[in-house]
Amino acid sequence: MITVNCAPMFTIKNHLEIRNNHLVIGGVDATELAERYGTPLYVTNESRVVDNFSVYRKAFPDADIYYAAKANGSFAILRMLAREGAGADVFSYGELYMALLAGIPREKILFNGNSKTNFELQKAVDIGVKVSVDSRDELHTLSEIAQHREKTIEIAFRVNPDVSPNTHPKISTGLRTSKFGIPAGDVVNIYGEAKELPGISPAGIHCHIGSQILDTAPFKEMAEKMMDLVEKVTALGIELKFVDFGSGLGIPYKKDESAPTPYDHANAILPVFRERTEALGIAPKLIIEPGRYIVADTTILLTRVNTVKKAAKNFVGVDAGFNLLVRPTMYDSYHYAVVANKAASPSDDTYTIVGPICETGDIFAKDRELPHVEKGDLIALLDAGAYGFSMSSQYNGRPRCAEVLVKDGEADVIRSAEDFGDLLAKQKLPARLM
Ligand code: LLP
């Protein structure tokens, strides 16, 4: 007998499925989750986070994987990754604080950032985490702070390697003109300077060229340029303990799009790293910092249809806005949309899914073929786990929604929804306005 697999492209075994025409995540019916917890609602499948992390670990067996906490800093996610042995790339004291509380050891944390405050640098020294230094100013401030505390801090320099990653300009981070890092041509001098500075131990080198990268060639180019610098820095007599290549691997948001896997990422950079370190007779630890790949496809944003309006387009007005998922508005990014209560029904028309925010750009999905959409339907926006909740706001007087974690058919709230009191929570009136 010939069986034809006609499951829609977005189903992923043991993660997203369709049962009785409903979308199911981690064994739980999305329509039941929406009934139980209300909408909008972020839903993350715990097993998928762990599985994605383990793919990275297998692809880079000898490297340390520092999860980029900015992608999704929810405490439960940091906690499960800590248990899997992840380190963390943190970009603020807030992220450092959360990563440590979640159980990520300080030895496996790199404090990144192009404009750190003195307070943040003091915290880094006091706690004893490695710092990726982004400027000469920062180097000298850090040296003074460390000296004052009679400590020595291990640093890397964030290098700007001038590599085009072929991704959205707002998330290209290693172009010559971008704000991050020390220009490649200045790197050797600054290591020379750092070597002589009290309180500073130059121990690593770091870069990150961008995010949502769908071609492995820029990773290879970056690795080659970085290893040229490793050679020059080693020649200064500096023993590099770690080389951090950042990350940036993209995922296929469009389901017919092909994206490299962590193994492709590894094939692009590991041979360069191995050959060059062997030739130099050095053995630094390789660090990589994936964020998006670990969490993006683990999470859906469930949102209820408030109105359907036939105008220039078929506008579907939902109860989530760009305050909860800003990526489409900010980067014109694509998120696959599923009518969760009609997940396997044939499409009948083209719809544009919009949020309730008072801005024309509040659009989640343009001109999508969907089954007949009506008020009360439930829309799932897929791949919302990376830079989704972590970039949310209360814009337009909208409290943030809840987050639920599902695993093997069970669901737990990992963040309660804010209420209207939270809109006022930290605000104060001067006496004259009472
Ligand atoms: N390391 C550093 C130093 C980074 O700046 C980033 C991301 C990462 C690691 C993680 O990169 P990933 O593996 O997630 O690509 N909000 C944007 C993405 C901004 C990425 C910023 N840096 C988006 O929604 O597409």
PDB file of C-alpha atoms and ligand atoms in Angstrom, residues 66 68 70-71 89 91 112 158 170-171 173 180 206-208 210-213 246-250 253 289-293 327 331 386-387 391, ligand 1:
ATOM      1  CA  TYR A  66      27.124  29.652  25.415  1.00  0.00           C
ATOM      2  CA  ALA A  68      22.633  33.789  23.844  1.00  0.00           C
ATOM      3  CA  LYS A  70      18.889  37.741  24.713  1.00  0.00           C
ATOM      4  CA  ALA A  71      17.049  35.368  22.375  1.00  0.00           C
ATOM      5  CA  ASP A  89      26.427  34.947  26.359  1.00  0.00           C
ATOM      6  CA  PHE A  91      24.641  41.415  27.155  1.00  0.00           C
ATOM      7  CA  ASN A 112      29.316  41.002  26.027  1.00  0.00           C
ATOM      8  CA  ARG A 158      35.205  41.751  20.382  1.00  0.00           C
ATOM      9  CA  LYS A 170      19.552  45.664  11.383  1.00  0.00           C
ATOM     10  CA  ILE A 171      20.967  42.321  12.482  1.00  0.00           C
ATOM     11  CA  THR A 173      26.779  42.964  13.395  1.00  0.00           C
ATOM     12  CA  PHE A 180      30.298  46.469  17.418  1.00  0.00           C
ATOM     13  CA  HIS A 206      35.524  37.080  20.183  1.00  0.00           C
ATOM     14  CA  CYS A 207      33.315  38.067  17.300  1.00  0.00           C
ATOM     15  CA  HIS A 208      29.762  37.736  16.066  1.00  0.00           C
ATOM     16  CA  GLY A 210      25.034  38.714  12.631  1.00  0.00           C
ATOM     17  CA  SER A 211      21.861  36.736  13.003  1.00  0.00           C
ATOM     18  CA  GLN A 212      19.441  34.721  10.831  1.00  0.00           C
ATOM     19  CA  ILE A 213      22.310  33.800   8.492  1.00  0.00           C
ATOM     20  CA  GLY A 246      29.664  33.969  18.130  1.00  0.00           C
ATOM     21  CA  SER A 247      26.833  32.427  16.168  1.00  0.00           C
ATOM     22  CA  GLY A 248      24.032  33.619  13.928  1.00  0.00           C
ATOM     23  CA  LEU A 249      22.690  30.441  12.335  1.00  0.00           C
ATOM     24  CA  GLY A 250      19.297  31.096  10.742  1.00  0.00           C
ATOM     25  CA  TYR A 253      10.833  30.650   8.968  1.00  0.00           C
ATOM     26  CA  GLU A 289      26.912  31.438  21.134  1.00  0.00           C
ATOM     27  CA  PRO A 290      23.702  30.224  19.460  1.00  0.00           C
ATOM     28  CA  GLY A 291      20.448  31.850  20.469  1.00  0.00           C
ATOM     29  CA  ARG A 292      17.878  31.659  17.713  1.00  0.00           C
ATOM     30  CA  TYR A 293      18.488  28.036  16.719  1.00  0.00           C
ATOM     31  CA  ARG A 327      10.003  40.965  14.523  1.00  0.00           C
ATOM     32  CA  TYR A 331      12.670  43.431  10.370  1.00  0.00           C
ATOM     33  CA  ALA A 386      13.621  33.720  19.683  1.00  0.00           C
ATOM     34  CA  TYR A 387      13.454  37.486  20.112  1.00  0.00           C
ATOM     35  CA  MET A 391      11.594  42.036  22.886  1.00  0.00           C
TER      36      MET A 391
HETATM   37  N1  LLP B   1      26.256  36.478  20.368  1.00  0.00           N
HETATM   38  C1  LLP B   1      26.177  37.813  20.231  1.00  0.00           C
HETATM   39  C2  LLP B   1      27.294  38.645  20.651  1.00  0.00           C
HETATM   40  C3  LLP B   1      25.021  38.400  19.693  1.00  0.00           C
HETATM   41  O1  LLP B   1      24.952  39.708  19.542  1.00  0.00           O
HETATM   42  C4  LLP B   1      23.944  37.574  19.308  1.00  0.00           C
HETATM   43  C5  LLP B   1      22.724  38.146  18.751  1.00  0.00           C
HETATM   44  C6  LLP B   1      24.069  36.178  19.492  1.00  0.00           C
HETATM   45  C7  LLP B   1      25.248  35.668  20.018  1.00  0.00           C
HETATM   46  C8  LLP B   1      22.986  35.202  19.123  1.00  0.00           C
HETATM   47  O2  LLP B   1      22.767  35.154  17.751  1.00  0.00           O
HETATM   48  P1  LLP B   1      21.718  34.109  17.132  1.00  0.00           P
HETATM   49  O3  LLP B   1      22.278  32.720  17.252  1.00  0.00           O
HETATM   50  O4  LLP B   1      20.444  34.230  17.920  1.00  0.00           O
HETATM   51  O5  LLP B   1      21.548  34.548  15.733  1.00  0.00           O
HETATM   52  N2  LLP B   1      16.340  40.591  17.383  1.00  0.00           N
HETATM   53  C9  LLP B   1      16.861  40.082  16.137  1.00  0.00           C
HETATM   54  C10 LLP B   1      18.155  39.330  16.337  1.00  0.00           C
HETATM   55  C11 LLP B   1      19.210  40.149  17.043  1.00  0.00           C
HETATM   56  C12 LLP B   1      20.494  39.374  17.270  1.00  0.00           C
HETATM   57  C13 LLP B   1      21.408  40.117  18.157  1.00  0.00           C
HETATM   58  N3  LLP B   1      22.585  39.399  18.521  1.00  0.00           N
HETATM   59  C14 LLP B   1      15.798  39.212  15.482  1.00  0.00           C
HETATM   60  O6  LLP B   1      14.699  39.104  16.010  1.00  0.00           O
HETATM   61  O7  LLP B   1      16.016  38.672  14.395  1.00  0.00           O
END
